[in-house]
CSV table of C-alpha atoms and ligand atoms in Angstrom, one decimal:
chain,number,residue,atom,x,y,z
A,1343,UNK,CA,-11.4,10.7,22.1
A,1344,UNK,CA,-10.5,7.4,20.3
A,1345,UNK,CA,-8.8,7.9,16.9
A,1346,UNK,CA,-10.6,6.5,13.8
A,1347,UNK,CA,-8.7,4.5,11.3
A,1348,UNK,CA,-9.8,3.2,7.9
A,1349,UNK,CA,-8.4,-0.2,7.0
A,1350,UNK,CA,-8.3,-0.8,3.3
A,1351,UNK,CA,-8.0,-4.4,2.3
A,1352,UNK,CA,-6.7,-4.8,-1.2
A,1353,UNK,CA,-5.8,-8.5,-1.1
A,1354,UNK,CA,-2.5,-10.2,-0.3
A,1355,UNK,CA,-1.5,-13.0,2.0
A,1356,UNK,CA,-2.7,-11.5,5.2
A,1357,UNK,CA,-6.4,-12.3,4.3
A,1358,UNK,CA,-5.8,-15.2,2.0
A,1359,UNK,CA,-7.4,-18.6,2.0
A,1360,UNK,CA,-5.7,-21.9,1.2
A,1361,UNK,CA,-7.2,-23.5,-1.9
A,1362,UNK,CA,-6.0,-26.4,-4.1
A,1363,UNK,CA,-4.5,-23.9,-6.5
A,1364,UNK,CA,-2.5,-22.2,-3.7
A,1365,UNK,CA,-3.3,-19.2,-1.5
A,1366,UNK,CA,-5.7,-16.7,-2.9
A,1367,UNK,CA,-7.7,-13.8,-1.4
A,1368,UNK,CA,-11.4,-14.4,-0.8
A,1369,UNK,CA,-14.1,-11.8,-0.1
A,1370,UNK,CA,-15.2,-11.7,3.5
A,1371,UNK,CA,-12.4,-14.0,4.7
A,1372,UNK,CA,-10.3,-11.3,6.2
A,1373,UNK,CA,-13.3,-9.8,8.1
A,1374,UNK,CA,-13.9,-13.2,9.6
A,1375,UNK,CA,-10.2,-13.5,10.7
A,1376,UNK,CA,-10.3,-10.0,12.2
A,1377,UNK,CA,-13.4,-10.8,14.2
A,1378,UNK,CA,-11.4,-13.5,16.0
A,1379,UNK,CA,-8.7,-11.0,17.2
A,1380,UNK,CA,-10.3,-9.8,20.4
A,1381,UNK,CA,-7.6,-7.1,21.0
A,1382,UNK,CA,-9.0,-5.2,18.0
A,1383,UNK,CA,-12.2,-4.5,19.9
A,1384,UNK,CA,-10.4,-3.2,23.1
A,1385,UNK,CA,-11.5,0.2,24.3
A,1386,UNK,CA,-7.9,1.4,24.5
A,1387,UNK,CA,-7.4,0.5,20.8
A,1388,UNK,CA,-8.3,2.9,18.0
A,1389,UNK,CA,-11.7,2.6,16.4
A,1390,UNK,CA,-11.4,1.1,12.9
A,1391,UNK,CA,-13.6,0.3,9.9
A,1392,UNK,CA,-12.8,-2.1,7.1
A,1393,UNK,CA,-13.2,-1.3,3.5
A,1394,UNK,CA,-12.7,-4.2,1.2
A,1395,UNK,CA,-11.6,-3.5,-2.3
A,1396,UNK,CA,-13.2,-5.5,-5.1
A,1397,UNK,CA,-11.9,-7.6,-6.7
A,1398,UNK,CA,-9.3,-8.6,-4.1
A,1399,UNK,CA,-6.0,-9.3,-5.7
A,1400,UNK,CA,-2.7,-11.1,-5.2
A,1401,UNK,CA,-0.5,-8.0,-5.3
A,1402,UNK,CA,1.3,-9.4,-8.4
A,1403,UNK,CA,-1.8,-8.5,-10.3
A,1404,UNK,CA,-1.9,-4.9,-9.1
A,1405,UNK,CA,-1.5,-2.1,-11.7
A,1406,UNK,CA,-1.8,1.7,-11.9
A,1407,UNK,CA,-5.6,1.4,-12.0
A,1408,UNK,CA,-5.6,-0.2,-8.5
A,1409,UNK,CA,-3.1,2.4,-7.2
A,1410,UNK,CA,-5.5,5.1,-8.4
A,1411,UNK,CA,-8.4,3.2,-6.7
A,1412,UNK,CA,-6.7,2.9,-3.3
A,1413,UNK,CA,-5.6,6.6,-3.5
A,1414,UNK,CA,-9.2,7.6,-4.4
A,1415,UNK,CA,-10.6,5.8,-1.3
A,1416,UNK,CA,-8.2,7.7,0.9
A,1417,UNK,CA,-8.8,11.0,-0.9
A,1418,UNK,CA,-12.6,10.7,-0.6
A,1419,UNK,CA,-12.7,9.7,3.0
A,1420,UNK,CA,-9.7,11.9,4.1
A,1421,UNK,CA,-11.8,14.1,6.4
A,1422,UNK,CA,-13.5,11.2,8.1
A,1423,UNK,CA,-10.5,9.4,9.5
A,1424,UNK,CA,-7.3,10.2,11.5
A,1425,UNK,CA,-5.3,7.7,9.5
A,1426,UNK,CA,-5.3,4.9,6.9
A,1427,UNK,CA,-3.9,1.4,6.9
A,1428,UNK,CA,-3.6,-0.3,3.6
A,1429,UNK,CA,-3.5,-4.1,3.8
A,1430,UNK,CA,-1.6,-5.3,0.8
A,1431,UNK,CA,0.3,-8.3,-0.6
A,1432,UNK,CA,4.1,-8.1,0.0
A,1433,UNK,CA,5.1,-8.7,-3.6
A,1434,UNK,CA,4.4,-5.3,-4.9
A,1435,UNK,CA,3.8,-3.4,-1.7
A,1436,UNK,CA,6.9,-1.2,-2.2
A,1437,UNK,CA,5.6,-0.2,-5.7
A,1438,UNK,CA,2.2,0.7,-4.3
A,1439,UNK,CA,3.7,2.6,-1.4
A,1440,UNK,CA,5.8,4.6,-3.9
A,1441,UNK,CA,2.8,5.2,-6.2
A,1442,UNK,CA,0.6,6.4,-3.3
A,1443,UNK,CA,3.3,8.9,-2.2
A,1444,UNK,CA,3.1,10.5,-5.6
A,1445,UNK,CA,-0.6,10.3,-6.3
A,1446,UNK,CA,-1.5,11.9,-3.0
A,1447,UNK,CA,0.2,15.2,-2.7
A,1448,UNK,CA,-0.1,17.4,0.3
A,1449,UNK,CA,-0.7,14.4,2.5
A,1450,UNK,CA,-0.8,15.3,6.2
A,1451,UNK,CA,-2.2,12.1,7.8
A,1452,UNK,CA,-0.6,8.7,8.2
A,1453,UNK,CA,-1.0,6.1,5.4
A,1454,UNK,CA,0.6,2.9,6.5
A,1455,UNK,CA,0.9,-0.1,4.3
A,1456,UNK,CA,1.3,-3.5,5.8
A,1457,UNK,CA,0.5,-7.2,5.2
A,1458,UNK,CA,2.0,-10.5,6.2
A,1459,UNK,CA,4.1,-13.4,5.0
A,1460,UNK,CA,1.8,-15.9,6.7
A,1461,UNK,CA,-2.1,-15.6,6.4
A,1462,UNK,CA,-3.9,-14.3,9.5
A,1463,UNK,CA,-5.9,-17.5,9.6
A,1464,UNK,CA,-2.7,-19.6,10.2
A,1465,UNK,CA,-1.2,-20.4,13.5
A,1466,UNK,CA,2.2,-18.6,13.2
A,1467,UNK,CA,0.9,-15.6,11.2
A,1468,UNK,CA,2.9,-12.4,11.4
A,1469,UNK,CA,-0.2,-10.6,10.3
A,1470,UNK,CA,-1.6,-9.9,13.8
A,1471,UNK,CA,1.4,-8.1,15.0
A,1472,UNK,CA,1.9,-6.1,11.7
A,1473,UNK,CA,-1.8,-5.1,11.7
A,1474,UNK,CA,-2.0,-4.0,15.4
A,1475,UNK,CA,1.2,-2.0,15.2
A,1476,UNK,CA,0.2,-0.4,11.9
A,1477,UNK,CA,-3.1,0.7,13.3
A,1478,UNK,CA,-1.4,2.1,16.4
A,1479,UNK,CA,1.2,4.0,14.3
A,1480,UNK,CA,-1.6,5.4,12.0
A,1481,UNK,CA,-3.5,6.5,15.1
A,1482,UNK,CA,-0.5,8.1,16.8
A,1483,UNK,CA,-0.1,10.4,13.8
A,1484,UNK,CA,3.6,11.0,14.2
A,1485,UNK,CA,4.5,9.9,10.7
A,1486,UNK,CA,2.1,11.7,8.4
A,1487,UNK,CA,3.3,10.4,5.1
A,1488,UNK,CA,3.1,7.1,3.2
A,1489,UNK,CA,5.0,4.5,5.2
A,1490,UNK,CA,5.4,0.8,5.3
A,1491,UNK,CA,5.3,-1.1,8.5
A,1492,UNK,CA,6.5,-4.7,8.5
A,1493,UNK,CA,8.4,-7.1,10.8
A,1494,UNK,CA,9.2,-4.5,13.5
A,1495,UNK,CA,10.2,-1.7,11.2
A,1496,UNK,CA,8.5,1.5,10.0
A,1497,UNK,CA,10.0,2.6,6.7
A,1498,UNK,CA,9.4,5.5,4.3
A,1499,UNK,CA,7.1,3.9,1.7
A,1500,UNK,CA,9.0,5.2,-1.4
A,1501,UNK,CA,12.4,4.1,0.1
A,1502,UNK,CA,11.2,0.5,0.9
A,1503,UNK,CA,12.1,-2.6,-1.0
A,1504,UNK,CA,11.2,-6.3,-0.5
A,1505,UNK,CA,14.4,-8.0,0.7
A,1506,UNK,CA,13.3,-11.6,1.3
A,1507,UNK,CA,10.6,-13.9,0.0
A,1508,UNK,CA,10.2,-15.8,3.2
A,1509,UNK,CA,11.7,-13.8,6.1
A,1510,UNK,CA,9.3,-12.1,8.5
A,1511,UNK,CA,11.3,-8.8,8.4
A,1512,UNK,CA,10.6,-8.7,4.7
A,1513,UNK,CA,11.3,-5.1,3.9
A,1514,UNK,CA,14.1,-2.6,4.4
A,1515,UNK,CA,15.1,0.8,3.1
A,1516,UNK,CA,18.9,0.6,2.6
A,1517,UNK,CA,19.2,4.2,1.5
A,1518,UNK,CA,17.1,5.8,4.2
A,1519,UNK,CA,17.0,5.4,8.0
A,1520,UNK,CA,14.0,3.6,9.5
A,1521,UNK,CA,11.2,6.0,10.5
A,1522,UNK,CA,10.7,3.9,13.7
A,1523,UNK,CA,11.8,0.7,15.4
A,1524,UNK,CA,9.1,-1.4,16.9
A,1525,UNK,CA,10.3,-3.0,20.2
A,1526,UNK,CA,8.8,-2.9,23.6
A,1527,UNK,CA,8.0,0.7,22.6
A,1528,UNK,CA,7.6,2.3,19.2
A,1529,UNK,CA,10.7,4.4,18.9
A,1530,UNK,CA,10.3,7.1,16.3
A,1531,UNK,CA,13.4,8.5,14.5
A,1532,UNK,CA,12.4,12.1,14.5
A,1533,UNK,CA,15.3,13.3,12.4
A,1534,UNK,CA,14.2,10.9,9.5
A,1535,UNK,CA,10.6,12.0,9.6
A,1536,UNK,CA,10.6,15.1,7.4
A,1537,UNK,CA,7.3,14.9,5.7
A,1538,UNK,CA,3.8,15.7,6.8
A,1539,UNK,CA,3.3,18.9,8.7
A,1540,UNK,CA,0.3,20.5,7.1
A,1541,UNK,CA,1.9,21.5,3.8
A,1542,UNK,CA,-1.4,22.2,2.2
A,1543,UNK,CA,-4.5,20.7,0.8
A,1544,UNK,CA,-4.6,17.0,-0.2
A,1545,UNK,CA,-4.6,16.5,-3.9
A,1546,UNK,CA,-5.3,13.4,-5.9
A,1547,UNK,CA,-3.3,13.1,-9.1
A,1548,UNK,CA,-4.1,9.7,-10.6
A,1549,UNK,CA,-1.7,7.9,-13.0
A,1550,UNK,CA,-2.6,7.3,-16.6
A,1551,UNK,CA,-1.5,4.2,-18.5
A,1552,UNK,CA,2.1,5.4,-19.2
A,1553,UNK,CA,4.2,2.8,-21.1
A,1554,UNK,CA,7.2,2.1,-18.9
A,1555,UNK,CA,10.0,-0.4,-19.1
A,1556,UNK,CA,12.6,-1.7,-16.7
A,1557,UNK,CA,15.7,-3.2,-18.2
A,1558,UNK,CA,18.3,-5.0,-16.1
A,1559,UNK,CA,21.9,-4.9,-17.4
A,1560,UNK,CA,23.9,-8.2,-17.3
A,1561,UNK,CA,27.4,-9.1,-18.4
A,1562,UNK,CA,27.7,-9.8,-22.1
A,1563,UNK,CA,24.3,-8.2,-22.9
A,1564,UNK,CA,23.8,-7.9,-26.6
A,1565,UNK,CA,22.2,-4.5,-26.7
A,1566,UNK,CA,21.3,-4.6,-30.3
A,1567,UNK,CA,18.7,-7.2,-29.4
A,1568,UNK,CA,17.0,-4.6,-27.2
A,1569,UNK,CA,16.9,-1.8,-29.8
A,1570,UNK,CA,13.3,-2.7,-30.7
A,1571,UNK,CA,12.2,-2.3,-27.0
A,1572,UNK,CA,14.1,0.8,-26.2
A,1573,UNK,CA,12.2,3.2,-28.4
A,1574,UNK,CA,9.9,6.1,-27.9
A,1575,UNK,CA,7.1,3.5,-27.5
A,1576,UNK,CA,8.3,3.4,-23.9
A,1577,UNK,CA,7.9,6.9,-22.4
A,1578,UNK,CA,10.0,6.0,-19.4
A,1579,UNK,CA,12.8,3.4,-19.1
A,1580,UNK,CA,14.5,2.4,-15.9
A,1581,UNK,CA,17.9,1.0,-16.6
A,1582,UNK,CA,19.1,-1.2,-13.7
A,1583,UNK,CA,22.9,-0.8,-14.0
A,1584,UNK,CA,25.9,-2.2,-12.1
A,1585,UNK,CA,27.1,-0.4,-9.0
A,1586,UNK,CA,27.2,3.3,-9.3
A,1587,UNK,CA,25.6,3.4,-12.7
A,1588,UNK,CA,28.0,1.4,-14.9
A,1589,UNK,CA,27.2,-0.4,-18.1
A,1590,UNK,CA,29.2,-2.7,-20.3
A,1591,UNK,CA,30.7,-0.8,-23.2
A,1592,UNK,CA,30.8,-4.2,-25.0
A,1593,UNK,CA,29.2,-4.0,-28.5
A,1594,UNK,CA,29.0,-0.2,-28.3
A,1595,UNK,CA,25.3,-0.4,-29.3
A,1596,UNK,CA,23.7,0.8,-26.1
A,1597,UNK,CA,24.6,4.5,-26.2
A,1598,UNK,CA,23.2,5.1,-29.7
A,1599,UNK,CA,20.0,3.3,-28.7
A,1600,UNK,CA,19.7,5.5,-25.6
A,1601,UNK,CA,20.3,8.6,-27.6
A,1602,UNK,CA,17.7,7.7,-30.2
A,1603,UNK,CA,15.1,6.9,-27.5
A,1604,UNK,CA,15.9,10.2,-25.7
A,1605,UNK,CA,15.7,12.3,-28.8
A,1606,UNK,CA,12.4,10.7,-29.6
A,1607,UNK,CA,11.0,11.7,-26.1
A,1608,UNK,CA,11.8,8.8,-23.8
A,1609,UNK,CA,13.2,9.5,-20.3
A,1610,UNK,CA,15.9,6.9,-19.4
A,1611,UNK,CA,16.6,6.8,-15.7
A,1612,UNK,CA,19.7,5.1,-14.4
A,1613,UNK,CA,19.3,3.1,-11.2
A,1614,UNK,CA,21.6,0.6,-9.5
A,1615,UNK,CA,21.2,-3.1,-9.1
A,1616,UNK,CA,22.7,-2.7,-5.6
A,1617,UNK,CA,20.0,-2.2,-2.9
A,1618,UNK,CA,22.3,0.4,-1.1
A,1619,UNK,CA,24.2,3.4,-2.4
A,1620,UNK,CA,23.8,5.9,-5.2
A,1621,UNK,CA,24.3,6.2,-8.9
A,1622,UNK,CA,27.1,8.7,-9.7
A,1623,UNK,CA,27.2,9.1,-13.5
A,1624,UNK,CA,30.8,9.9,-14.6
A,1625,UNK,CA,32.5,8.2,-11.6
A,1626,UNK,CA,33.7,5.5,-14.0
A,1627,UNK,CA,34.4,5.6,-17.7
A,1628,UNK,CA,31.7,3.0,-18.0
A,1629,UNK,CA,29.0,5.5,-16.9
A,1630,UNK,CA,30.4,8.8,-18.2
A,1631,UNK,CA,28.7,8.6,-21.6
A,1632,UNK,CA,25.2,7.9,-20.2
A,1633,UNK,CA,24.5,11.5,-19.3
A,1634,UNK,CA,25.9,12.7,-22.6
A,1635,UNK,CA,23.4,10.7,-24.5
A,1636,UNK,CA,20.4,12.0,-22.5
A,1637,UNK,CA,20.0,9.6,-19.6
A,1638,UNK,CA,19.2,10.9,-16.1
A,1639,UNK,CA,20.5,9.7,-12.8
A,1640,UNK,CA,18.1,7.9,-10.5
A,1641,UNK,CA,20.6,8.7,-7.7
A,1642,UNK,CA,19.7,6.5,-4.7
A,1643,UNK,CA,16.1,5.8,-5.7
A,1644,UNK,CA,14.8,2.3,-5.6
A,1645,UNK,CA,13.5,0.9,-8.9
A,1646,UNK,CA,10.0,0.9,-7.4
A,1647,UNK,CA,10.2,4.6,-6.7
A,1648,UNK,CA,11.7,5.4,-10.1
A,1649,UNK,CA,8.9,3.5,-11.9
A,1650,UNK,CA,6.2,5.3,-9.8
A,1651,UNK,CA,7.8,8.7,-10.3
A,1652,UNK,CA,7.9,8.2,-14.1
A,1653,UNK,CA,4.2,7.3,-14.0
A,1654,UNK,CA,3.6,10.4,-12.0
A,1655,UNK,CA,5.5,12.9,-14.0
A,1656,UNK,CA,4.3,11.6,-17.4
A,1657,UNK,CA,0.7,11.5,-16.1
A,1658,UNK,CA,1.0,15.2,-15.2
A,1659,UNK,CA,1.6,15.8,-18.9
A,1660,UNK,CA,4.9,17.7,-18.3
A,1661,UNK,CA,7.4,18.3,-21.2
A,1662,UNK,CA,10.2,15.7,-21.4
A,1663,UNK,CA,12.8,18.3,-20.3
A,1664,UNK,CA,10.9,19.0,-17.1
A,1665,UNK,CA,10.4,15.3,-16.4
A,1666,UNK,CA,14.2,14.8,-16.8
A,1667,UNK,CA,14.8,17.7,-14.4
A,1668,UNK,CA,12.3,16.4,-11.8
A,1669,UNK,CA,13.6,12.8,-11.9
A,1670,UNK,CA,16.8,14.1,-10.2
A,1671,UNK,CA,15.0,16.3,-7.7
A,1672,UNK,CA,13.6,15.2,-4.4
A,1673,UNK,CA,9.8,15.5,-4.6
A,1674,UNK,CA,8.5,13.2,-1.8
A,1675,UNK,CA,11.6,12.2,0.1
A,1676,UNK,CA,12.3,9.4,-2.5
A,1677,UNK,CA,15.9,10.4,-3.2
A,1678,UNK,CA,18.9,12.0,-1.7
A,1679,UNK,CA,19.9,15.0,-3.9
A,1680,UNK,CA,23.3,14.7,-5.5
A,1681,UNK,CA,24.7,17.6,-3.4
A,1682,UNK,CA,23.8,15.7,-0.2
A,1683,UNK,CA,25.5,12.5,-1.1
A,1684,UNK,CA,29.0,12.1,0.4
A,1685,UNK,CA,31.5,9.5,-1.0
B,339,LIG,N1,1.7,-13.1,-3.5
B,339,LIG,C1,1.3,-12.4,-2.3
B,339,LIG,C2,0.9,-11.0,-2.7
B,339,LIG,O1,1.8,-10.2,-2.9
B,339,LIG,C3,2.5,-12.4,-1.4
B,339,LIG,C4,2.2,-11.8,0.0
B,339,LIG,O2,1.2,-11.1,0.2
B,339,LIG,O3,3.1,-11.9,0.9
B,339,LIG,O4,-0.2,-10.7,-2.8
């Protein structure tokens, strides 16, 4: 029997139209472009249906409400399809992939995010290949978790990050092996595929509007200027630090600011500006104080995953102490626990 896949179009370049203000998604335009790809109607290709989200968005405009909306469509039609392909803009695809991995717990069917750098309606579009491969991967059902398929790579969704604004292999997951390589065959990396496997009933746990901030550290930063931002008004703060979690000791103002925010209930998570490698608080003097003032290590999580995880844990209404504990624990394959990291 042919597998049934639901294609959820949220917006993004793949279905965009050229206008005098630049590329923008237009209702019905993707459907028209799909009708011109005859391979999508082959008998040896999975059956698929298109669900177009309204309004269609450039993914720069996507927020927690839209993440909840996409997850809800999957949740409500879960029994009717063998897998799901989410067509999405590349700019925030890694955030959405991370968010879906948390909102949908107990997932045991493929949810594959994809899109393109060049619209389907244009001659050299990478959309056709990304779309066909994603639908086939969703139908094969080997990877039953949230993944991201782009430019010949299948990545764990909450490990992926956008690496280039114009290259066609736009995403990578520097801290986690690819789940599959797409060449003449689709070669799955079985040892990297740890999720799925019928762990239980699918649950939908939407995000609420949690105030979250991301702050990138730079040389010579005058932390005093950020004291007004780093308060309990932000429930979760991701600090993008140097290397293995290091901060400039400079004006000495950062640690008291972090301590105040922590004592007032904020969860400060230390991630790295480096795409690869892990945060190790205490490896250098320049990071050793962070833990003492209440920050938690984001270990090898991407900023995208850390942001989504903060949304998730705060939306569950957990006490701050539990949120801190869970930020350093592996919940959906988004991080490598400290004990597994070798230096
Ligand atoms: N700005 C577009 C978006 O993220 C870029 C893309 O789709 O590649 O929606």
